Structures are given as C-alpha cells and as structure tokens.
Coordinates of C-alpha atoms in Angstrom, one line a residue:
Chain T
M1 CA 0.0 0.0 0.0
Q2 CA 2.8 2.3 0.9
S3 CA 4.5 1.9 -2.5
C4 CA 1.1 2.7 -4.2
F5 CA 0.9 5.9 -2.1
S6 CA 4.5 6.7 -3.1
V7 CA 3.7 6.4 -6.8
V8 CA 0.7 8.7 -6.5
L9 CA 2.8 11.2 -4.5
L10 CA 5.6 11.0 -7.1
A11 CA 3.1 11.7 -9.8
L12 CA 1.8 14.7 -7.8
I13 CA 5.3 16.0 -7.3
A14 CA 6.1 15.7 -11.0
W15 CA 3.0 17.5 -11.9
A16 CA 3.7 20.3 -9.4
L17 CA 7.3 20.7 -10.6
W18 CA 6.2 20.7 -14.3
S19 CA 3.5 23.3 -13.7
T20 CA 5.7 25.5 -11.5
G21 CA 8.5 25.3 -14.2
F22 CA 6.0 26.1 -16.9
W23 CA 4.7 29.1 -15.0
L24 CA 8.2 30.4 -14.1
V25 CA 9.4 30.2 -17.7
Q26 CA 6.3 30.7 -19.8
R27 CA 3.4 32.4 -18.1
A28 CA 5.0 34.7 -15.5
D29 CA 5.7 38.2 -16.6
W30 CA 8.9 39.1 -14.9
S31 CA 9.0 42.7 -16.2
V32 CA 7.7 43.9 -12.8
V33 CA 10.8 42.5 -11.2
S34 CA 13.4 43.1 -13.9
G35 CA 12.2 46.7 -14.6
N36 CA 12.4 47.7 -10.9
L37 CA 15.6 46.1 -9.7
P38 CA 17.0 49.4 -8.4
L39 CA 13.8 50.0 -6.5
F40 CA 14.0 46.6 -4.8
A41 CA 17.7 47.2 -4.0
I42 CA 17.8 50.7 -2.7
G43 CA 14.3 52.2 -2.8
S44 CA 13.9 55.7 -4.0
Y45 CA 17.3 56.9 -3.0
P46 CA 18.4 60.1 -4.9
E47 CA 19.6 59.3 -8.4
A48 CA 22.9 61.2 -8.0
S49 CA 24.0 59.3 -4.9
R50 CA 22.9 55.9 -5.9
W51 CA 26.4 54.6 -6.0
R52 CA 26.6 54.9 -2.2
P53 CA 24.1 52.2 -1.1
I54 CA 25.1 50.1 -4.1
L55 CA 28.7 50.3 -3.0
W56 CA 27.6 49.1 0.5
L57 CA 25.5 46.2 -0.9
G58 CA 28.4 45.3 -3.2
S59 CA 30.9 45.2 -0.4
L60 CA 28.5 43.2 1.8
L61 CA 28.1 40.7 -1.0
L62 CA 31.8 40.4 -1.5
L63 CA 32.4 39.9 2.2
T64 CA 29.7 37.3 2.3
L65 CA 31.3 35.4 -0.6
F66 CA 34.7 35.7 1.0
T67 CA 33.4 34.4 4.3
L68 CA 31.5 31.5 2.7
A69 CA 34.5 30.5 0.6
Q70 CA 37.0 30.9 3.4
P71 CA 37.5 27.2 4.2
L72 CA 38.2 26.6 0.6
L73 CA 40.6 29.5 0.2
L74 CA 42.4 28.7 3.5
R75 CA 43.1 25.2 2.2
R76 CA 44.9 26.8 -0.7
G77 CA 46.7 29.2 1.5
I78 CA 45.2 32.4 0.1
G79 CA 42.4 33.0 2.6
L80 CA 42.0 36.0 4.8
N81 CA 42.9 35.8 8.4
S82 CA 39.6 35.3 10.3
T83 CA 40.4 38.2 12.7
I84 CA 40.6 40.5 9.7
L85 CA 37.3 39.0 8.4
S86 CA 35.6 39.6 11.7
W87 CA 36.8 43.2 11.8
S88 CA 35.7 43.9 8.3
W89 CA 32.2 42.7 9.2
L90 CA 32.2 45.1 12.2
L91 CA 33.5 47.9 10.0
M92 CA 30.5 47.4 7.6
M93 CA 28.1 48.9 10.2
P94 CA 29.6 52.4 10.5
L95 CA 30.5 52.3 6.8
G96 CA 26.9 51.6 5.8
L97 CA 25.5 54.3 8.1
W98 CA 28.0 56.8 6.7
L99 CA 27.4 55.9 3.1
L100 CA 23.6 56.1 3.5
A101 CA 23.2 59.1 5.7
G102 CA 26.1 61.1 4.3
G103 CA 28.1 63.5 6.3
G104 CA 31.6 64.8 5.9
V105 CA 32.4 64.8 2.1
L106 CA 29.1 63.1 1.2
D107 CA 25.8 65.0 0.8
P108 CA 23.3 64.2 3.6
V109 CA 20.4 62.1 2.6
P110 CA 17.3 62.0 4.9
S111 CA 16.3 58.6 6.2
R112 CA 12.8 58.8 4.7
L113 CA 14.4 58.3 1.3
W114 CA 16.1 55.0 2.3
G115 CA 14.4 51.9 1.2
G116 CA 14.4 48.4 -0.3
L117 CA 17.0 45.7 0.5
V118 CA 19.4 48.3 2.0
L119 CA 16.8 49.4 4.6
T120 CA 16.0 45.8 5.4
L121 CA 19.7 45.0 6.1
L122 CA 20.2 48.2 8.0
L123 CA 17.2 47.6 10.2
T124 CA 18.4 44.0 10.9
V125 CA 21.9 45.0 11.7
F126 CA 21.1 48.0 14.0
S127 CA 18.3 46.4 15.9
G128 CA 20.7 43.5 16.4
V129 CA 23.3 45.9 17.7
I130 CA 20.8 47.1 20.3
A131 CA 19.4 43.7 21.1
L132 CA 22.7 41.8 21.7
P133 CA 24.3 43.8 24.5
L134 CA 21.0 44.5 26.2
G135 CA 20.1 40.8 25.9
V136 CA 23.3 39.7 27.5
L137 CA 22.8 42.2 30.3
L138 CA 19.3 41.0 30.9
A139 CA 20.4 37.4 30.9
L140 CA 23.1 38.1 33.5
G141 CA 20.5 39.9 35.5
R142 CA 18.1 37.0 35.2
C143 CA 20.7 34.6 36.5
S144 CA 22.1 37.0 39.1
E145 CA 22.0 36.2 42.8
L146 CA 20.7 39.7 43.5
T147 CA 17.0 39.5 44.0
T148 CA 16.2 42.9 42.6
A149 CA 18.2 42.4 39.4
R150 CA 16.7 39.0 38.9
Q151 CA 13.1 40.2 39.4
L152 CA 13.5 43.3 37.2
S153 CA 15.0 41.3 34.4
K154 CA 12.3 38.7 34.7
I155 CA 9.6 41.2 34.5
Y156 CA 11.1 42.8 31.4
I157 CA 11.8 39.5 29.6
D158 CA 8.5 37.9 30.3
G159 CA 6.6 41.0 29.6
M160 CA 8.2 41.5 26.2
R161 CA 7.8 37.9 25.2
A162 CA 4.1 38.0 26.0
V163 CA 3.2 40.7 23.5
P164 CA 3.2 40.6 19.7
L165 CA 6.0 42.4 17.9
I166 CA 3.6 44.5 15.9
A167 CA 2.2 45.9 19.2
V168 CA 5.7 46.9 20.3
L169 CA 6.4 48.5 16.9
F170 CA 3.1 50.3 17.2
F171 CA 4.1 51.5 20.6
G172 CA 7.4 52.7 19.2
Q173 CA 5.7 54.7 16.4
L174 CA 2.8 56.2 18.3
L175 CA 3.5 56.1 22.0
L176 CA 7.2 56.5 22.4
P177 CA 7.1 60.2 21.5
L178 CA 4.6 60.7 24.4
F179 CA 7.2 59.3 26.8
L180 CA 9.9 61.7 25.7
P181 CA 10.5 65.3 26.6
V182 CA 8.8 67.8 24.3
Q183 CA 12.0 69.1 22.7
I184 CA 13.3 65.7 21.7
E185 CA 12.1 64.4 18.4
I186 CA 13.5 61.2 17.0
N187 CA 12.8 60.1 13.4
R188 CA 10.5 57.3 12.4
L189 CA 13.3 54.9 11.4
L190 CA 15.2 55.3 14.7
R191 CA 12.0 54.7 16.6
A192 CA 11.4 51.5 14.7
V193 CA 14.9 50.3 15.3
V194 CA 14.8 51.1 19.0
A195 CA 11.4 49.4 19.5
F196 CA 12.6 46.4 17.4
G197 CA 15.9 46.1 19.3
L198 CA 14.1 46.3 22.7
F199 CA 11.8 43.6 21.6
A200 CA 14.5 41.3 20.3
A201 CA 16.6 41.8 23.5
A202 CA 14.1 39.7 25.5
Y203 CA 14.5 36.8 23.1
V204 CA 18.3 37.1 23.0
A205 CA 18.3 37.2 26.8
E206 CA 16.5 33.8 27.0
D207 CA 19.0 32.3 24.5
V208 CA 22.0 33.6 26.4
R209 CA 20.4 32.4 29.7
G210 CA 20.3 28.9 28.2
G211 CA 24.0 29.3 27.5
L212 CA 24.7 30.6 31.0
Q213 CA 22.9 27.7 32.6
A214 CA 24.8 25.2 30.5
V215 CA 28.1 26.4 32.0
P216 CA 28.9 24.1 34.9
P217 CA 28.9 25.9 38.3
T218 CA 32.4 24.4 38.9
Q219 CA 33.7 26.9 36.4
S220 CA 32.8 29.9 38.5
E221 CA 34.0 28.1 41.6
A222 CA 37.3 27.4 40.0
A223 CA 37.6 31.1 38.9
A224 CA 36.7 32.3 42.4
A225 CA 39.3 29.9 43.9
L226 CA 41.9 31.6 41.6
G227 CA 41.0 34.9 43.2
L228 CA 39.1 36.5 40.4
G229 CA 36.4 39.1 41.3
P230 CA 32.7 38.7 40.4
W231 CA 33.0 40.8 37.2
Q232 CA 36.1 39.1 36.1
I233 CA 34.5 35.7 36.5
Q234 CA 31.6 36.7 34.4
R235 CA 33.7 38.5 31.7
L236 CA 36.6 36.1 31.4
V237 CA 35.2 32.7 32.3
I238 CA 31.4 32.4 32.2
L239 CA 30.3 34.6 29.4
P240 CA 32.8 33.4 26.7
Q241 CA 31.6 29.8 27.3
A242 CA 27.9 30.7 27.6
L243 CA 27.9 32.8 24.4
R244 CA 29.6 30.0 22.5
I245 CA 26.9 27.6 23.6
A246 CA 24.2 30.1 22.6
V247 CA 25.5 30.7 19.1
P248 CA 23.1 28.3 17.3
A249 CA 20.1 29.8 19.1
L250 CA 21.3 33.3 18.5
T251 CA 21.7 32.5 14.8
N252 CA 18.1 31.5 14.7
Q253 CA 17.3 34.7 16.4
A254 CA 19.2 36.7 13.8
V255 CA 17.4 35.0 11.0
G256 CA 14.1 35.7 12.8
L257 CA 15.2 39.4 13.1
L258 CA 15.7 39.6 9.4
Q259 CA 12.4 38.1 8.6
N260 CA 10.6 40.2 11.1
T261 CA 11.8 43.5 9.6
S262 CA 9.1 42.8 7.1
L263 CA 6.6 43.9 9.7
M264 CA 7.8 47.4 9.3
A265 CA 5.9 47.4 6.0
I266 CA 2.6 47.5 8.0
L267 CA 3.8 50.6 9.7
G268 CA 4.6 52.3 6.4
L269 CA 8.4 51.9 6.1
V270 CA 9.5 51.0 2.6
E271 CA 11.8 48.2 3.3
L272 CA 11.8 45.2 0.9
L273 CA 8.2 44.1 1.5
G274 CA 7.0 47.7 1.9
I275 CA 8.4 48.8 -1.4
S276 CA 6.9 45.8 -3.1
Q277 CA 3.5 46.6 -1.7
S278 CA 3.7 50.1 -3.0
L279 CA 4.9 48.8 -6.4
L280 CA 1.9 46.4 -6.5
A281 CA -0.4 49.4 -5.9
N282 CA 0.8 50.8 -9.2
P283 CA -1.9 50.3 -11.9
A284 CA 0.9 49.3 -14.4
Y285 CA 1.6 46.2 -12.3
I286 CA -1.9 45.1 -11.5
G287 CA -2.3 41.4 -10.9
R288 CA 1.5 40.8 -10.7
H289 CA 1.4 39.7 -7.1
L290 CA 2.7 36.2 -7.6
E291 CA 5.8 37.3 -9.6
V292 CA 6.7 39.8 -6.9
Y293 CA 6.0 37.4 -4.0
V294 CA 8.0 34.6 -5.6
W295 CA 10.9 37.0 -6.2
L296 CA 10.8 38.3 -2.6
A297 CA 10.5 34.8 -1.1
A298 CA 13.6 33.7 -3.1
L299 CA 15.5 36.8 -1.9
Y300 CA 14.5 36.3 1.8
W301 CA 15.3 32.6 1.5
L302 CA 18.7 33.4 0.1
L303 CA 19.5 36.0 2.7
C304 CA 18.4 33.8 5.6
T305 CA 20.3 30.8 4.3
A306 CA 23.5 32.8 3.8
M307 CA 23.2 34.1 7.3
A308 CA 22.7 30.6 8.7
L309 CA 25.7 29.3 6.7
M310 CA 28.0 32.1 7.8
A311 CA 27.0 31.6 11.4
R312 CA 27.9 27.9 11.2
Q313 CA 31.3 28.9 9.8
F314 CA 31.9 31.3 12.7
E315 CA 31.0 28.4 15.1
R316 CA 33.6 26.2 13.6
Q317 CA 36.4 28.8 14.0
D318 CA 38.6 29.1 17.0
P319 CA 36.8 30.3 20.1
S320 CA 38.8 33.5 20.8
N321 CA 37.7 35.0 17.4
L322 CA 34.2 34.0 18.0
I323 CA 33.9 35.9 21.2
A324 CA 35.5 38.9 19.6
T325 CA 32.7 39.0 17.1
R326 CA 29.9 38.1 19.5
R327 CA 30.7 40.6 22.1
S328 CA 30.7 43.6 19.9
Chain W
M1 CA 30.8 40.5 47.3
T2 CA 30.0 41.3 50.8
R3 CA 26.5 41.6 52.0
R4 CA 26.8 45.3 52.4
Q5 CA 28.0 45.7 48.8
R6 CA 25.2 43.6 47.5
W7 CA 22.6 45.6 49.4
W8 CA 24.0 48.8 48.0
I9 CA 24.0 47.5 44.4
Q10 CA 20.4 46.5 44.7
V11 CA 19.3 49.8 46.2
L12 CA 21.1 51.7 43.4
L13 CA 19.6 49.5 40.7
L14 CA 16.1 49.9 42.0
A15 CA 16.6 53.7 42.4
A16 CA 17.9 53.9 38.8
V17 CA 14.9 51.9 37.4
L18 CA 12.4 53.9 39.5
T19 CA 14.0 57.2 38.4
L20 CA 13.7 56.2 34.8
A21 CA 10.1 55.2 35.2
G22 CA 9.5 58.5 37.0
I23 CA 11.0 60.5 34.2
L24 CA 9.0 58.7 31.6
I25 CA 5.7 59.0 33.5
N26 CA 6.4 62.7 34.1
N27 CA 7.1 63.2 30.4
L28 CA 3.8 61.4 29.6
T29 CA 1.8 63.6 32.0
V30 CA 3.4 66.7 30.6
N31 CA 2.6 65.6 27.1
L32 CA -1.0 64.6 28.0
I33 CA -1.6 68.0 29.6
R34 CA 0.0 69.8 26.7
T35 CA -2.2 68.1 24.2
G36 CA -5.2 68.3 26.4
L37 CA -6.0 64.6 26.1
G38 CA -5.8 63.2 29.6
L39 CA -6.6 59.6 30.4
S40 CA -10.1 58.4 30.2
F41 CA -12.0 55.3 29.3
R42 CA -15.4 56.9 28.7
W43 CA -14.9 56.5 24.9
L44 CA -15.5 52.7 25.4
S45 CA -19.2 53.2 25.9
R46 CA -19.6 55.6 22.9
P47 CA -20.8 54.2 19.5
A48 CA -18.1 52.6 17.5
G49 CA -19.0 54.2 14.2
F50 CA -17.2 51.7 12.1
A51 CA -18.3 48.4 10.6
I52 CA -16.5 45.1 11.2
S53 CA -16.6 42.8 8.3
E54 CA -17.2 39.6 10.3
H55 CA -18.4 39.1 13.8
L56 CA -19.5 36.1 15.8
L57 CA -22.2 38.0 17.7
P58 CA -24.5 40.6 16.3
F59 CA -22.7 43.9 15.8
Q60 CA -23.6 47.3 14.2
P61 CA -21.6 50.5 13.9
S62 CA -24.0 52.1 16.5
D63 CA -22.9 49.5 19.1
S64 CA -20.4 50.6 21.7
M65 CA -16.6 50.6 21.2
A66 CA -16.2 48.0 24.0
W67 CA -18.5 45.6 22.1
A68 CA -16.5 46.2 18.9
L69 CA -13.3 45.3 20.8
L70 CA -14.9 42.2 22.1
M71 CA -15.8 41.2 18.5
G72 CA -12.2 41.6 17.6
W73 CA -11.1 39.5 20.5
L74 CA -13.5 36.8 19.6
N75 CA -12.3 36.9 16.0
S76 CA -8.7 36.5 17.3
L77 CA -9.8 33.6 19.5
R78 CA -11.5 31.9 16.6
V79 CA -8.7 32.1 14.1
I80 CA -6.1 31.1 16.8
A81 CA -8.1 28.1 17.9
C82 CA -8.7 26.9 14.3
S83 CA -5.0 27.5 13.3
I84 CA -3.7 25.7 16.4
A85 CA -5.7 22.6 15.4
L86 CA -4.7 22.7 11.8
A87 CA -1.0 23.5 12.5
T88 CA -0.8 20.6 15.0
V89 CA -2.1 18.2 12.4
L90 CA 0.3 19.5 9.7
G91 CA 3.2 19.6 12.1
V92 CA 2.7 16.1 13.5
V93 CA 2.3 14.6 10.0
A94 CA 5.4 16.5 8.7
G95 CA 7.4 15.7 11.8
A96 CA 6.6 12.0 11.6
A97 CA 7.2 12.0 7.9
S98 CA 10.7 13.4 8.4
R99 CA 11.6 10.4 10.5
S100 CA 9.9 7.9 8.2
N101 CA 12.0 5.3 6.5
N102 CA 10.4 6.2 3.2
P103 CA 13.0 8.6 1.6
L104 CA 10.2 10.3 -0.4
F105 CA 8.3 11.3 2.8
S106 CA 11.3 12.5 4.7
A107 CA 12.6 14.5 1.7
L108 CA 9.2 16.2 1.3
A109 CA 9.0 17.0 5.0
G110 CA 12.5 18.5 4.8
L111 CA 11.6 20.6 1.8
Y112 CA 8.5 21.9 3.6
V113 CA 10.3 22.9 6.8
G114 CA 13.4 24.3 5.0
L115 CA 11.3 26.4 2.7
I116 CA 8.6 27.8 5.0
R117 CA 10.9 28.7 7.9
Q118 CA 13.2 30.9 5.8
I119 CA 10.4 33.1 4.4
P120 CA 8.8 35.8 6.5
L121 CA 5.3 35.0 7.7
L122 CA 3.9 38.3 6.6
L123 CA 5.0 37.6 3.0
Q124 CA 3.3 34.1 3.2
L125 CA 0.1 35.6 4.5
L126 CA 0.0 38.1 1.6
F127 CA 0.6 35.3 -0.8
W128 CA -2.2 33.2 0.6
Y129 CA -4.6 36.2 0.5
F130 CA -3.8 38.0 -2.7
V131 CA -2.6 35.1 -4.8
A132 CA -4.2 31.9 -3.5
F133 CA -7.6 33.0 -2.3
L134 CA -8.3 36.2 -4.2
G135 CA -7.0 34.5 -7.3
L136 CA -9.8 31.9 -7.2
P137 CA -12.5 32.2 -9.8
S138 CA -15.6 34.1 -8.8
E139 CA -17.8 31.2 -9.8
P140 CA -17.8 28.7 -7.0
L141 CA -15.7 25.6 -7.5
A142 CA -17.2 22.5 -6.1
P143 CA -14.7 19.7 -6.3
L144 CA -16.5 17.4 -3.9
G145 CA -20.1 18.2 -4.8
A146 CA -22.0 20.2 -2.2
L147 CA -19.4 19.5 0.5
I148 CA -16.9 22.2 -0.3
R149 CA -17.6 25.3 -2.4
I150 CA -14.7 27.7 -3.0
S151 CA -14.7 31.0 -4.7
N152 CA -12.9 34.3 -4.2
Q153 CA -15.9 35.6 -2.3
S154 CA -16.1 33.0 0.4
I155 CA -15.2 29.4 1.3
N156 CA -18.1 27.1 2.2
V157 CA -17.2 23.9 4.0
M158 CA -20.1 21.7 4.8
G159 CA -22.5 24.6 5.1
L160 CA -20.1 26.6 7.2
N161 CA -19.3 29.9 5.5
L162 CA -15.8 31.3 5.9
S163 CA -14.6 34.6 4.7
V164 CA -11.6 34.7 2.3
E165 CA -9.7 36.8 4.9
F166 CA -10.2 34.2 7.6
A167 CA -9.2 31.4 5.3
A168 CA -6.0 33.2 4.3
V169 CA -5.0 33.8 7.9
L170 CA -5.9 30.3 8.9
V171 CA -3.9 28.6 6.2
G172 CA -1.0 31.0 6.4
L173 CA -0.6 30.7 10.2
S174 CA -1.1 27.0 10.1
V175 CA 1.4 26.3 7.4
F176 CA 4.0 28.6 9.0
T177 CA 3.5 27.2 12.5
G178 CA 3.2 23.7 11.2
A179 CA 6.8 23.8 10.0
S180 CA 8.0 24.8 13.5
I181 CA 5.8 22.1 15.1
A182 CA 7.3 19.6 12.7
E183 CA 10.8 20.5 14.1
V184 CA 9.5 20.1 17.6
V185 CA 8.0 16.7 16.9
R186 CA 11.1 15.6 15.1
G187 CA 13.2 16.6 18.1
G188 CA 10.8 14.7 20.4
L189 CA 11.0 11.6 18.2
D190 CA 14.8 11.8 18.2
A191 CA 14.7 11.8 22.0
V192 CA 13.2 8.4 22.0
P193 CA 16.0 5.8 22.0
R194 CA 16.7 4.0 18.7
G195 CA 16.1 0.6 20.4
Q196 CA 12.5 1.4 20.9
W197 CA 11.9 1.7 17.2
E198 CA 13.9 -1.5 16.5
A199 CA 12.0 -3.3 19.2
F200 CA 8.5 -2.6 17.8
R201 CA 9.7 -3.3 14.2
S202 CA 11.2 -6.6 15.2
L203 CA 7.9 -7.5 16.9
G204 CA 6.2 -7.0 13.5
I205 CA 4.2 -4.0 14.6
G206 CA 3.5 -1.7 11.6
E207 CA 5.1 1.7 11.3
G208 CA 1.9 3.7 12.0
L209 CA 0.8 1.7 15.0
G210 CA 4.3 1.6 16.5
L211 CA 4.6 5.3 16.2
K212 CA 1.2 5.8 17.8
S213 CA 1.5 3.3 20.7
V214 CA 5.2 3.0 21.3
V215 CA 7.2 6.1 20.2
L216 CA 4.7 9.0 20.7
P217 CA 3.8 8.3 24.3
Q218 CA 7.5 8.5 25.1
A219 CA 8.1 11.5 22.9
L220 CA 5.2 13.5 24.3
P221 CA 6.8 14.7 27.5
A222 CA 9.6 16.3 25.4
I223 CA 7.2 17.6 22.8
L224 CA 4.4 19.3 24.9
P225 CA 6.3 22.2 26.5
A226 CA 7.9 23.2 23.2
L227 CA 4.5 22.8 21.6
S228 CA 2.8 25.2 24.0
S229 CA 5.4 27.9 23.2
Q230 CA 4.7 27.4 19.5
Y231 CA 1.0 27.9 20.2
L232 CA 1.9 31.2 22.0
N233 CA 3.9 32.2 19.0
L234 CA 1.0 31.5 16.8
A235 CA -1.3 33.6 18.9
K236 CA 1.2 36.5 18.8
N237 CA 1.6 36.1 15.0
S238 CA -2.2 36.2 14.5
T239 CA -1.9 39.9 14.9
L240 CA -0.5 40.1 11.4
S241 CA -4.1 39.5 10.2
I242 CA -4.3 43.3 9.9
A243 CA -2.2 43.0 6.7
V244 CA -4.9 41.0 4.9
G245 CA -7.9 42.8 6.4
Y246 CA -9.1 40.2 8.9
A247 CA -10.8 42.1 11.8
D248 CA -8.8 40.5 14.6
L249 CA -8.1 42.1 18.0
Y250 CA -5.2 44.1 16.8
A251 CA -7.0 45.4 13.7
V252 CA -10.1 46.5 15.6
S253 CA -7.9 48.1 18.3
D254 CA -6.0 49.9 15.6
T255 CA -9.2 51.3 14.1
A256 CA -10.6 52.2 17.5
I257 CA -7.4 54.1 18.3
T258 CA -7.4 56.0 15.0
Q259 CA -11.1 56.9 15.5
T260 CA -10.8 58.1 19.1
G261 CA -7.1 59.2 19.3
R262 CA -6.9 57.3 22.6
A263 CA -3.6 55.6 21.9
I264 CA -2.5 54.9 25.5
E265 CA -5.8 53.6 26.7
G266 CA -6.3 51.5 23.6
F267 CA -2.8 50.1 23.9
L268 CA -3.3 49.2 27.5
L269 CA -6.6 47.4 26.6
L270 CA -4.8 45.6 23.8
L271 CA -2.1 44.4 26.2
L272 CA -4.7 43.2 28.7
S273 CA -6.7 41.3 26.1
F274 CA -3.5 39.7 24.9
L275 CA -2.6 38.7 28.4
L276 CA -6.0 37.0 28.7
L277 CA -5.4 35.1 25.4
N278 CA -1.9 34.0 26.6
L279 CA -3.3 32.8 30.0
L280 CA -6.1 30.9 28.1
I281 CA -3.5 29.1 25.9
N282 CA -1.1 28.5 28.8
G283 CA -3.9 27.2 31.1
S284 CA -5.3 24.7 28.6
M285 CA -1.8 23.5 27.7
Q286 CA -1.0 22.9 31.3
I287 CA -4.2 20.9 31.7
L288 CA -3.3 18.9 28.7
N289 CA 0.3 18.4 29.9
H290 CA -1.0 17.2 33.2
A291 CA -3.4 14.7 31.6
V292 CA -0.8 13.3 29.3
L293 CA 1.9 13.0 31.9
N294 CA -0.4 11.3 34.3
K295 CA -1.6 8.9 31.7
G296 CA 1.9 8.1 30.8
Q297 CA 2.7 7.2 34.4
R298 CA -0.3 5.0 34.8
T299 CA 0.5 2.8 31.9

C-alpha cells in the first residue's frame, strides 16, 4: 500500500514541478521585477548618490562570498585571516550608516528616502546591535544572585515575550514620543529600530540564559578559587563559554530578526516588503502579485540561508575569534 | 561581594529603574496635559462608528466601542483556535514523515520545513490572501459536490461559511507554525532511543501503530512544553491579520485608536486582552500536559 501511495505522491510532485516550471518560464511576466531592480535594492534613493548604497551592498556581498569561501581559500593558503574578516564585518556597520546618511564629504540624505533591501539590512543590523548587549545584560540579571536584578530582568523578559512584535512597533511609532520630553524628536526609522531592538533583546536574553545555565557551576567556583572578582569571573570565564553555547540559538534569532523586519511594512516603512506593496499598488503592475512574492521569497530565503551558513562557519572557528565578534 | 555591597547595588539598581520610570511618566503627564488629552476610558461606551466585516455576535456600527473590541477579541480567538488545530495536524504529519523510513516522505518534509521557515510569515500571509484566495474564480468551484464550495468571495465547507480573509490567515498561520511544530515533533522523536523503534519493528508491529503506541507516548513529555510555546507564538503572530484585512483584536484596536485618538488607553486594553489570550492558551496547555503525563505514568 505504501508503494502505491508513493507512486501517487511522485506523480503529484512531478505535476507540481512541471506546472511550476511552466509558470516560471512561460506564463510569468517578470518585467515587474526586472524593470524595478534598483527600487528593490535601494528604494527611491536620490539618483545622483545611488552609488553609495550600491557600493555598500556590493561590499557586503563580496564579504559574504569571502566568508563562505574561506575554508576553501584557506586550504589553498590564500584565505584572509579570520580576525581580519571579523573586523571587516564590524566595519561594515559604521560604513553603511555613513554611506547612506552622508556627512563629511558626502551629501546628507534624509532617512525617509532610504528603502528596499538596503533598509531591510540596516534595520536588521542595527536592531541586532541594540538587542545583543541588552540581551546579554538581561540574561546576566536574570541569573544573578541579587533578587532585585533577577526580578526586574524577569519582568522585562516575560513582559516583552508575552506581547506581539507589531504591538511593540506600534508603541514605538505612536506612543514612544509621548514618553519623551517635548524638545526631543527622533525620526521614524530610529523609533522603529529602538522598538525592534528592545523587543529582540528579550529573546536574546533567553537564549543567552540557556548558555549561562549550561556552563557548569564548577567553572565559577574554580575562577573564584583563583582569586578572580565577580565581574572578572563573568567576563573572562562564564560569558565566553555561555555565548559560544548560545551561538546556534542566536543565529536562529538573527534569521528571525531579518524576517521580522518585514513587519515594518505594516507601519509604512518602505523596506523590501513595503516597497513591493507600493509597487503592486501601481496600476501598471496590477495582478502581478505572484511574480513579486516569488521573487521576494527567493530573496529572503537566500538571505536567511546565507546568514545561517555564515554563522555555522563562525561556530567552527577558534573560540577567541568567535567571542571577539559576538561581544561587539 | 560582601552583604553590604550587595545591598547597595540592589538599592542603586532599584533607584535607577524607579527614576527612569518616574521621568517617563512625568514626560507622559506633561505631554498629555499639553495636548489636552488626559486619560479616560469613557470612549468605550460611545458608539463605535465603524463596521466590522465579520463578527460572531450581532454587531452594528452604532454599538459601543467596547462591544467592537470584544468582537475583535472573539475573531482572534476563533482564528487562533482553528489554526492551532490545523497547525498541529500539519506539524505532526510532517514531523513524523521526516523520520519515516520512506525517503520520499522525509525529503518532502525536509523541503516543507526548510522552505517555510526561511520566508517571512507576513509575505506568506500576503501570498495566501492575494494570490491563492483572491486568485480563485468568482464562480464557486465544487470539487466534492456540495461538501466544499470555493470562490474568491467565500469558502463554504459543509454549510459553514468562511470569509476569504479568515481562510487566508488560517492557512498562512497553520502552514507557517506547522513547520516549527514539525521541528518540535522531530526533536521529540529523536529523543526516543533507537532501540524502541527497532523493538517494535522486530515485533512485527506496523510503522503507524508503532509510532502511535510505542514512540509517541514516550516522545510527548519532550514535545508538549515546546508545543505550547509554539502555540503562544501562533497567537502572537495572528496579529498580522491586519495585513490581509481580517478584523482581529489588533486590527479592531488599531481602528478604534485612529477613531478616538486614545492611543495609550487603547494600547493598555490591547495588552490586557492579549494577556488574557496567553493565559487561556497556557492554562489549557497545562491541563493537557498534566493529563498526558499522568496517563503516561499509569501505563
């Protein structure tokens, strides 16, 4: 009976493959994608300065390829030192911000003109930059022997994890300005990044806590017996081990972060999904939903897979390097 | 650290957090006075003034705001409950298939999980709504006679009429969460020692029966806690309904806030209703957990 079922299933798969292939090649009208590639990549960034976000995307792509090909290159003796690679990744953040926002020799470009893939990546990276240190702090608080620190962290973590992300983003857009002094105005993008980072910190905290709990208590006892102080024990002995254990979970979290940036489309930011929605509202592209969604799905899938692959590579590298990247 | 130091650190920490909260609340009061809004919940009894496309209990725009919010809450509850059921079925089937000794099944399950988990849920929901359901012909399709009638206006299953929006959210949430549940189930199955599988196979028990009566009872204690956190995720993700126009709790709250301008009060109510939803799911999962664990011990 099972083999009968398998044959039927195989026939179904063959049919699905054939019709998908037929659609992809014959029936789909890809002009909506191919005609708007710059829009997907960088949004409606000013024409004259387009080279800036494109340069950033290009260097990110190059670095990704380098990182993924590193084991292969190292075997031939031409690979980059992994410390240099880690530092170049770190350098990408200020570089991206500078290239996009301008300043110094570059003309300033207001953040409402940023969009597309560049904005998606920027949102991911900078909310991650907020979430990681805050999450580690919260995890330390959650595992601390001080009752106040433990309770406060617990309230924050459990509270954040109980509410949906969109509610937090909504809070950031509409309510955050109410909690700030009248003179201070922060722009929409920054509000979104802060809200997103604060949300993700709670999830990072739980992953790091898992790592902290996996470090045997004898480690801190041994460190104390060597005469290290409480901060030194955490910084030199416990955290490096805990973070290394938490890397797979944190990778999942980072992939989730990238996917969840799509929620900003609901709030009207024109990141990858937002720009596609506004493109589909254009009468010229009526009924081209499937083409755009398939293209976006492929793009997100590729990004997430690349992230997961790179994280696995960092995991395999020597521990000291790993901590250098993780802690930043 | 000495006791004294510890005490001081805690006092300082508490003082810092309280000061921060004080500053924020002070800012809020200043802003509320400045804009002349104040805090009030009287708007809840005023007429809503907007229509809700689907509601389980009778509702008209002239009914009160509170009643409108309740309709949203019930809509959320409905789509969450249905999605949980469908996602569990999908997840268990896919999880079991990924450990099946038929390579075709395990490959298909792997493809499903690998594809769905790398694509944002919001994109998937938009796909199901705009492409899959709105792309249906407007003349009803009836593949199984009068049992199921599908068109881009409504889905009719055995006399039960479902809106296209509801169907899109239901399918999108279930397919997405089903992939995560499949991973949970796979992890649970892997936690059962290999020898148990070999034992029932060597006894001549079939694959399905062995899974049901030998492996699953042992895997369940590992599966259930992770399962309940997936259910909570599903409940949280159901707020994305707003993107396809299904009037769930978040969508109705959003409309109410835009209509009245009562952002803070509306947000507080949203958080409270969500808390209630979470407690409901958590409570029922705990009861289930208890029942399963007790049953496992008895046999």
